[in-house]
Amino acid sequence: MTANILLVEDEHAIQELLAFNVTQCGYYPIQAHDAAEAMIHINHALPDLILLDWMLPDCSGVELARRLRAGQRTRNIPIIMLTARAEEHDKVLGLESGADDYITKPFSPRELMARIRAVLRRRAPQMSDETVSAGGLELSPSTHRISANGAMIDLGPTEFRLLHFFMTHVERVYNRSQLLNNVWGDHVFVEERTVDVHIRRLRQALEPSGLDNLIQTVRGSGYRFSCK
Ligand code: CA
């Protein structure tokens, strides 16, 4: 799954440099030149991560980060602040505003990409392309392959994303609406029972290997991937 990265930066040259590097790393860049434009994109669809410049023409990056952290829908978006200010005080202020990480200009694109990967791995592991193993399953996002107790299995794209999400969030219970937000994307208007259809297909695909019990129904709550 390609992570959408919202780049909020008013300096044209830096904006283009960011977009180029993000694309090179296999992410999808969305470009905004001020806070207002960023909010239009965010209201349309939540990005998977925001690279947020400190100094914007219409509002400070710190202010925007605070606003996002205060919003029910936006509070969990990973944010990396970009800044020309290297002082300790600013770094503390940036992190206190709710940013996950902080990087000082001029930055090396390699370092920035390493930070993006680290934040995504921590905050949105289903966006990472690292191979994950759990409960006898091994899933490789980059090759789109899954093995169940050593045997290859075939899954449709939605079941693949659903399984990837579960395998990176083991033992946690998710209701249908949370699964829709995380796997289908927010602002996607599908009925909650669609989730049940794909859970059923996923279990059917896992059944021959005897691993269908990994996907548990939690009565009244939703579903959980459990290896216990
Ligand atoms: Ca700026």
PDB file of C-alpha atoms and ligand atoms in Angstrom:
ATOM      1  CA  MET A   1       0.000   0.000   0.000  1.00  0.00           C
ATOM      2  CA  THR A   2       1.467   3.336  -1.058  1.00  0.00           C
ATOM      3  CA  ALA A   3       1.567   5.904   1.721  1.00  0.00           C
ATOM      4  CA  ASN A   4       0.276   9.363   0.801  1.00  0.00           C
ATOM      5  CA  ILE A   5       2.560  12.046   2.167  1.00  0.00           C
ATOM      6  CA  LEU A   6       1.270  15.586   2.454  1.00  0.00           C
ATOM      7  CA  LEU A   7       4.090  18.097   1.931  1.00  0.00           C
ATOM      8  CA  VAL A   8       3.303  21.481   3.467  1.00  0.00           C
ATOM      9  CA  GLU A   9       6.053  23.857   2.394  1.00  0.00           C
ATOM     10  CA  ASP A  10       5.863  27.311   0.792  1.00  0.00           C
ATOM     11  CA  GLU A  11       9.403  27.421  -0.621  1.00  0.00           C
ATOM     12  CA  HIS A  12       9.100  26.153  -4.140  1.00  0.00           C
ATOM     13  CA  ALA A  13      12.590  24.607  -4.442  1.00  0.00           C
ATOM     14  CA  ILE A  14      12.243  22.674  -1.178  1.00  0.00           C
ATOM     15  CA  GLN A  15       8.709  21.571  -2.057  1.00  0.00           C
ATOM     16  CA  GLU A  16      10.002  20.103  -5.341  1.00  0.00           C
ATOM     17  CA  LEU A  17      12.986  18.470  -3.641  1.00  0.00           C
ATOM     18  CA  LEU A  18      10.644  16.837  -1.115  1.00  0.00           C
ATOM     19  CA  ALA A  19       8.232  15.657  -3.803  1.00  0.00           C
ATOM     20  CA  PHE A  20      11.088  14.175  -5.822  1.00  0.00           C
ATOM     21  CA  ASN A  21      12.550  12.260  -2.885  1.00  0.00           C
ATOM     22  CA  VAL A  22       9.209  11.044  -1.573  1.00  0.00           C
ATOM     23  CA  THR A  23       8.359   9.706  -5.033  1.00  0.00           C
ATOM     24  CA  GLN A  24      11.773   8.026  -5.322  1.00  0.00           C
ATOM     25  CA  CYS A  25      11.039   6.180  -2.088  1.00  0.00           C
ATOM     26  CA  GLY A  26       7.793   4.842  -3.458  1.00  0.00           C
ATOM     27  CA  TYR A  27       5.436   7.192  -1.614  1.00  0.00           C
ATOM     28  CA  TYR A  28       2.813   9.413  -3.172  1.00  0.00           C
ATOM     29  CA  PRO A  29       3.362  13.161  -2.605  1.00  0.00           C
ATOM     30  CA  ILE A  30       0.498  15.633  -2.145  1.00  0.00           C
ATOM     31  CA  GLN A  31       1.672  19.223  -2.335  1.00  0.00           C
ATOM     32  CA  ALA A  32       0.371  22.165  -0.312  1.00  0.00           C
ATOM     33  CA  HIS A  33       1.970  25.614  -0.123  1.00  0.00           C
ATOM     34  CA  ASP A  34       0.246  26.938   2.979  1.00  0.00           C
ATOM     35  CA  ALA A  35      -1.901  25.780   5.894  1.00  0.00           C
ATOM     36  CA  ALA A  36      -5.187  26.579   4.145  1.00  0.00           C
ATOM     37  CA  GLU A  37      -4.286  24.427   1.153  1.00  0.00           C
ATOM     38  CA  ALA A  38      -3.108  21.673   3.504  1.00  0.00           C
ATOM     39  CA  MET A  39      -6.512  21.710   5.256  1.00  0.00           C
ATOM     40  CA  ILE A  40      -8.341  21.369   1.931  1.00  0.00           C
ATOM     41  CA  HIS A  41      -6.349  18.194   1.213  1.00  0.00           C
ATOM     42  CA  ILE A  42      -6.798  16.873   4.755  1.00  0.00           C
ATOM     43  CA  ASN A  43     -10.552  17.486   4.679  1.00  0.00           C
ATOM     44  CA  HIS A  44     -10.743  15.618   1.406  1.00  0.00           C
ATOM     45  CA  ALA A  45      -8.763  12.573   2.575  1.00  0.00           C
ATOM     46  CA  LEU A  46      -6.407  11.932   5.477  1.00  0.00           C
ATOM     47  CA  PRO A  47      -2.765  11.623   4.435  1.00  0.00           C
ATOM     48  CA  ASP A  48      -0.657   8.842   5.969  1.00  0.00           C
ATOM     49  CA  LEU A  49       1.996  11.312   7.095  1.00  0.00           C
ATOM     50  CA  ILE A  50       2.563  15.083   6.969  1.00  0.00           C
ATOM     51  CA  LEU A  51       5.881  16.830   6.413  1.00  0.00           C
ATOM     52  CA  LEU A  52       5.167  20.212   7.884  1.00  0.00           C
ATOM     53  CA  ASP A  53       7.279  23.323   7.477  1.00  0.00           C
ATOM     54  CA  TRP A  54       7.541  25.519  10.558  1.00  0.00           C
ATOM     55  CA  MET A  55       7.243  28.865   8.730  1.00  0.00           C
ATOM     56  CA  LEU A  56       4.203  29.078   6.490  1.00  0.00           C
ATOM     57  CA  PRO A  57       2.697  32.256   5.016  1.00  0.00           C
ATOM     58  CA  ASP A  58      -0.700  31.942   6.704  1.00  0.00           C
ATOM     59  CA  CYS A  59      -0.042  30.167  10.011  1.00  0.00           C
ATOM     60  CA  SER A  60       2.889  28.551  11.788  1.00  0.00           C
ATOM     61  CA  GLY A  61       3.526  24.838  11.386  1.00  0.00           C
ATOM     62  CA  VAL A  62       3.379  24.505  15.168  1.00  0.00           C
ATOM     63  CA  GLU A  63      -0.090  26.062  15.181  1.00  0.00           C
ATOM     64  CA  LEU A  64      -1.283  23.751  12.404  1.00  0.00           C
ATOM     65  CA  ALA A  65       0.152  20.687  14.190  1.00  0.00           C
ATOM     66  CA  ARG A  66      -1.720  21.701  17.373  1.00  0.00           C
ATOM     67  CA  ARG A  67      -4.947  22.134  15.445  1.00  0.00           C
ATOM     68  CA  LEU A  68      -4.577  18.688  13.869  1.00  0.00           C
ATOM     69  CA  ARG A  69      -3.813  17.057  17.230  1.00  0.00           C
ATOM     70  CA  ALA A  70      -6.954  18.642  18.686  1.00  0.00           C
ATOM     71  CA  GLY A  71      -9.244  17.275  15.951  1.00  0.00           C
ATOM     72  CA  GLN A  72     -10.977  13.960  16.437  1.00  0.00           C
ATOM     73  CA  ARG A  73     -10.428  12.914  12.837  1.00  0.00           C
ATOM     74  CA  THR A  74      -6.892  14.264  12.444  1.00  0.00           C
ATOM     75  CA  ARG A  75      -5.297  13.588  15.827  1.00  0.00           C
ATOM     76  CA  ASN A  76      -3.454  10.430  14.798  1.00  0.00           C
ATOM     77  CA  ILE A  77      -1.806  11.606  11.580  1.00  0.00           C
ATOM     78  CA  PRO A  78       1.976  11.220  11.924  1.00  0.00           C
ATOM     79  CA  ILE A  79       3.707  14.597  11.566  1.00  0.00           C
ATOM     80  CA  ILE A  80       7.362  15.444  10.922  1.00  0.00           C
ATOM     81  CA  MET A  81       8.231  19.129  11.367  1.00  0.00           C
ATOM     82  CA  LEU A  82      10.707  20.778   9.020  1.00  0.00           C
ATOM     83  CA  THR A  83      12.489  23.835  10.223  1.00  0.00           C
ATOM     84  CA  ALA A  84      15.398  26.173   9.640  1.00  0.00           C
ATOM     85  CA  ARG A  85      15.597  26.806  13.369  1.00  0.00           C
ATOM     86  CA  ALA A  86      18.035  24.608  15.174  1.00  0.00           C
ATOM     87  CA  GLU A  87      17.606  25.906  18.715  1.00  0.00           C
ATOM     88  CA  GLU A  88      16.791  23.483  21.475  1.00  0.00           C
ATOM     89  CA  HIS A  89      13.808  25.584  22.555  1.00  0.00           C
ATOM     90  CA  ASP A  90      12.265  25.313  19.084  1.00  0.00           C
ATOM     91  CA  LYS A  91      12.786  21.604  18.954  1.00  0.00           C
ATOM     92  CA  VAL A  92      10.976  21.191  22.266  1.00  0.00           C
ATOM     93  CA  LEU A  93       8.152  23.467  21.085  1.00  0.00           C
ATOM     94  CA  GLY A  94       7.854  21.467  17.837  1.00  0.00           C
ATOM     95  CA  LEU A  95       7.607  18.157  19.649  1.00  0.00           C
ATOM     96  CA  GLU A  96       5.239  19.577  22.272  1.00  0.00           C
ATOM     97  CA  SER A  97       2.902  20.706  19.521  1.00  0.00           C
ATOM     98  CA  GLY A  98       2.397  17.023  18.799  1.00  0.00           C
ATOM     99  CA  ALA A  99       4.933  16.394  16.027  1.00  0.00           C
ATOM    100  CA  ASP A 100       6.388  12.866  15.977  1.00  0.00           C
ATOM    101  CA  ASP A 101       9.767  14.004  14.774  1.00  0.00           C
ATOM    102  CA  TYR A 102      11.665  17.127  13.861  1.00  0.00           C
ATOM    103  CA  ILE A 103      14.264  17.769  11.188  1.00  0.00           C
ATOM    104  CA  THR A 104      16.394  20.856  10.609  1.00  0.00           C
ATOM    105  CA  LYS A 105      17.069  22.463   7.223  1.00  0.00           C
ATOM    106  CA  PRO A 106      19.273  21.988   5.329  1.00  0.00           C
ATOM    107  CA  PHE A 107      18.596  18.268   5.634  1.00  0.00           C
ATOM    108  CA  SER A 108      19.993  15.356   3.712  1.00  0.00           C
ATOM    109  CA  PRO A 109      17.265  13.657   1.681  1.00  0.00           C
ATOM    110  CA  ARG A 110      18.542  10.282   2.906  1.00  0.00           C
ATOM    111  CA  GLU A 111      18.159  11.270   6.505  1.00  0.00           C
ATOM    112  CA  LEU A 112      14.699  12.682   5.893  1.00  0.00           C
ATOM    113  CA  MET A 113      13.578   9.483   4.150  1.00  0.00           C
ATOM    114  CA  ALA A 114      14.983   7.386   6.998  1.00  0.00           C
ATOM    115  CA  ARG A 115      12.940   9.499   9.445  1.00  0.00           C
ATOM    116  CA  ILE A 116       9.793   9.080   7.332  1.00  0.00           C
ATOM    117  CA  ARG A 117      10.272   5.319   7.259  1.00  0.00           C
ATOM    118  CA  ALA A 118      10.878   5.187  11.002  1.00  0.00           C
ATOM    119  CA  VAL A 119       7.778   7.262  11.816  1.00  0.00           C
ATOM    120  CA  LEU A 120       5.607   5.185   9.464  1.00  0.00           C
ATOM    121  CA  ARG A 121       6.964   1.940  10.901  1.00  0.00           C
ATOM    122  CA  ARG A 122       6.072   3.112  14.379  1.00  0.00           C
ATOM    123  CA  ARG A 123       2.803   4.911  13.716  1.00  0.00           C
ATOM    124  CA  ALA A 124       1.377   3.156  10.655  1.00  0.00           C
ATOM    125  CA  PRO A 125       3.091  -0.222  10.306  1.00  0.00           C
ATOM    126  CA  GLN A 126       0.549  -1.325   7.671  1.00  0.00           C
ATOM    127  CA  MET A 127       2.134   1.327   5.403  1.00  0.00           C
ATOM    128  CA  SER A 128       5.596  -0.179   5.694  1.00  0.00           C
ATOM    129  CA  ASP A 129       6.791  -2.567   3.009  1.00  0.00           C
ATOM    130  CA  GLU A 130       8.710  -4.770   5.426  1.00  0.00           C
ATOM    131  CA  THR A 131       7.851  -8.466   5.525  1.00  0.00           C
ATOM    132  CA  VAL A 132       5.766  -9.375   8.582  1.00  0.00           C
ATOM    133  CA  SER A 133       5.359 -12.776  10.223  1.00  0.00           C
ATOM    134  CA  ALA A 134       2.746 -13.826  12.756  1.00  0.00           C
ATOM    135  CA  GLY A 135       0.978 -17.029  13.694  1.00  0.00           C
ATOM    136  CA  GLY A 136       2.457 -19.129  10.865  1.00  0.00           C
ATOM    137  CA  LEU A 137       1.773 -16.489   8.223  1.00  0.00           C
ATOM    138  CA  GLU A 138       4.391 -14.518   6.369  1.00  0.00           C
ATOM    139  CA  LEU A 139       3.333 -11.524   4.295  1.00  0.00           C
ATOM    140  CA  SER A 140       5.555  -9.520   1.985  1.00  0.00           C
ATOM    141  CA  PRO A 141       4.023  -6.197   0.884  1.00  0.00           C
ATOM    142  CA  SER A 142       6.712  -5.552  -1.741  1.00  0.00           C
ATOM    143  CA  THR A 143       6.211  -8.849  -3.587  1.00  0.00           C
ATOM    144  CA  HIS A 144       2.529  -9.205  -2.623  1.00  0.00           C
ATOM    145  CA  ARG A 145       3.165 -12.749  -1.454  1.00  0.00           C
ATOM    146  CA  ILE A 146       1.742 -14.568   1.496  1.00  0.00           C
ATOM    147  CA  SER A 147       2.661 -17.952   2.820  1.00  0.00           C
ATOM    148  CA  ALA A 148       0.610 -19.887   5.350  1.00  0.00           C
ATOM    149  CA  ASN A 149       2.646 -22.570   7.132  1.00  0.00           C
ATOM    150  CA  GLY A 150       5.045 -22.451   4.192  1.00  0.00           C
ATOM    151  CA  ALA A 151       2.409 -22.781   1.430  1.00  0.00           C
ATOM    152  CA  MET A 152       1.646 -19.835  -0.852  1.00  0.00           C
ATOM    153  CA  ILE A 153      -1.867 -18.481  -0.698  1.00  0.00           C
ATOM    154  CA  ASP A 154      -3.733 -16.155  -3.021  1.00  0.00           C
ATOM    155  CA  LEU A 155      -5.653 -13.160  -1.750  1.00  0.00           C
ATOM    156  CA  GLY A 156      -7.577 -10.354  -3.422  1.00  0.00           C
ATOM    157  CA  PRO A 157      -6.213  -6.813  -2.898  1.00  0.00           C
ATOM    158  CA  THR A 158      -8.662  -5.906  -0.125  1.00  0.00           C
ATOM    159  CA  GLU A 159      -8.085  -9.153   1.795  1.00  0.00           C
ATOM    160  CA  PHE A 160      -4.348  -8.575   1.392  1.00  0.00           C
ATOM    161  CA  ARG A 161      -4.558  -5.099   2.946  1.00  0.00           C
ATOM    162  CA  LEU A 162      -6.871  -6.360   5.664  1.00  0.00           C
ATOM    163  CA  LEU A 163      -4.490  -9.171   6.577  1.00  0.00           C
ATOM    164  CA  HIS A 164      -1.503  -6.806   6.494  1.00  0.00           C
ATOM    165  CA  PHE A 165      -3.308  -4.441   8.864  1.00  0.00           C
ATOM    166  CA  PHE A 166      -4.183  -7.292  11.237  1.00  0.00           C
ATOM    167  CA  MET A 167      -0.663  -8.738  11.193  1.00  0.00           C
ATOM    168  CA  THR A 168       0.814  -5.359  12.120  1.00  0.00           C
ATOM    169  CA  HIS A 169      -1.770  -4.873  14.919  1.00  0.00           C
ATOM    170  CA  VAL A 170      -1.825  -8.275  16.556  1.00  0.00           C
ATOM    171  CA  GLU A 171      -4.127  -8.935  19.552  1.00  0.00           C
ATOM    172  CA  ARG A 172      -5.978  -5.620  19.245  1.00  0.00           C
ATOM    173  CA  VAL A 173      -9.721  -5.473  18.672  1.00  0.00           C
ATOM    174  CA  TYR A 174     -11.055  -3.271  15.856  1.00  0.00           C
ATOM    175  CA  ASN A 175     -14.667  -2.514  15.130  1.00  0.00           C
ATOM    176  CA  ARG A 176     -15.950  -2.356  11.574  1.00  0.00           C
ATOM    177  CA  SER A 177     -15.694   1.383  11.287  1.00  0.00           C
ATOM    178  CA  GLN A 178     -12.064   1.369  12.488  1.00  0.00           C
ATOM    179  CA  LEU A 179     -11.238  -1.342   9.975  1.00  0.00           C
ATOM    180  CA  LEU A 180     -12.904   0.681   7.204  1.00  0.00           C
ATOM    181  CA  ASN A 181     -10.858   3.772   8.137  1.00  0.00           C
ATOM    182  CA  ASN A 182      -7.588   1.890   8.340  1.00  0.00           C
ATOM    183  CA  VAL A 183      -7.915  -0.522   5.460  1.00  0.00           C
ATOM    184  CA  TRP A 184     -10.303   1.139   3.007  1.00  0.00           C
ATOM    185  CA  GLY A 185      -9.317   4.722   3.925  1.00  0.00           C
ATOM    186  CA  ASP A 186     -11.405   7.364   5.630  1.00  0.00           C
ATOM    187  CA  HIS A 187     -14.089   9.207   3.663  1.00  0.00           C
ATOM    188  CA  VAL A 188     -14.759   6.020   1.761  1.00  0.00           C
ATOM    189  CA  PHE A 189     -18.477   5.404   1.766  1.00  0.00           C
ATOM    190  CA  VAL A 190     -18.958   1.675   2.046  1.00  0.00           C
ATOM    191  CA  GLU A 191     -21.340  -0.125   4.326  1.00  0.00           C
ATOM    192  CA  GLU A 192     -19.965  -1.707   7.464  1.00  0.00           C
ATOM    193  CA  ARG A 193     -21.184  -5.140   6.444  1.00  0.00           C
ATOM    194  CA  THR A 194     -18.667  -4.965   3.573  1.00  0.00           C
ATOM    195  CA  VAL A 195     -16.067  -5.663   6.256  1.00  0.00           C
ATOM    196  CA  ASP A 196     -17.800  -8.938   7.135  1.00  0.00           C
ATOM    197  CA  VAL A 197     -17.749 -10.016   3.490  1.00  0.00           C
ATOM    198  CA  HIS A 198     -13.994  -9.533   3.256  1.00  0.00           C
ATOM    199  CA  ILE A 199     -13.368 -11.161   6.643  1.00  0.00           C
ATOM    200  CA  ARG A 200     -15.262 -14.210   5.384  1.00  0.00           C
ATOM    201  CA  ARG A 201     -13.161 -14.324   2.190  1.00  0.00           C
ATOM    202  CA  LEU A 202      -9.974 -13.963   4.208  1.00  0.00           C
ATOM    203  CA  ARG A 203     -10.936 -16.840   6.485  1.00  0.00           C
ATOM    204  CA  GLN A 204     -11.824 -18.996   3.494  1.00  0.00           C
ATOM    205  CA  ALA A 205      -8.386 -18.369   1.986  1.00  0.00           C
ATOM    206  CA  LEU A 206      -6.702 -19.299   5.278  1.00  0.00           C
ATOM    207  CA  GLU A 207      -8.826 -22.377   5.907  1.00  0.00           C
ATOM    208  CA  PRO A 208      -6.809 -24.939   3.873  1.00  0.00           C
ATOM    209  CA  SER A 209      -3.736 -24.185   6.006  1.00  0.00           C
ATOM    210  CA  GLY A 210      -5.780 -24.347   9.207  1.00  0.00           C
ATOM    211  CA  LEU A 211      -4.950 -20.735  10.058  1.00  0.00           C
ATOM    212  CA  ASP A 212      -8.451 -19.270   9.709  1.00  0.00           C
ATOM    213  CA  ASN A 213      -8.778 -19.190  13.516  1.00  0.00           C
ATOM    214  CA  LEU A 214      -6.228 -16.369  13.613  1.00  0.00           C
ATOM    215  CA  ILE A 215      -9.054 -14.023  12.609  1.00  0.00           C
ATOM    216  CA  GLN A 216     -11.336 -13.941  15.619  1.00  0.00           C
ATOM    217  CA  THR A 217     -14.780 -12.443  15.984  1.00  0.00           C
ATOM    218  CA  VAL A 218     -15.129 -10.473  19.190  1.00  0.00           C
ATOM    219  CA  ARG A 219     -18.824 -10.463  19.966  1.00  0.00           C
ATOM    220  CA  GLY A 220     -20.326  -6.991  20.048  1.00  0.00           C
ATOM    221  CA  SER A 221     -16.968  -5.354  19.250  1.00  0.00           C
ATOM    222  CA  GLY A 222     -15.471  -6.437  15.977  1.00  0.00           C
ATOM    223  CA  TYR A 223     -12.471  -8.494  14.966  1.00  0.00           C
ATOM    224  CA  ARG A 224      -9.041  -9.354  16.234  1.00  0.00           C
ATOM    225  CA  PHE A 225      -5.992 -11.142  14.835  1.00  0.00           C
ATOM    226  CA  SER A 226      -4.769 -13.344  17.633  1.00  0.00           C
ATOM    227  CA  CYS A 227      -1.992 -15.929  17.779  1.00  0.00           C
ATOM    228  CA  LYS A 228      -3.010 -17.124  21.251  1.00  0.00           C
TER     229      LYS A 228
HETATM  230 CA    CA B   1       8.598  28.112   4.900  1.00  0.00          CA
END
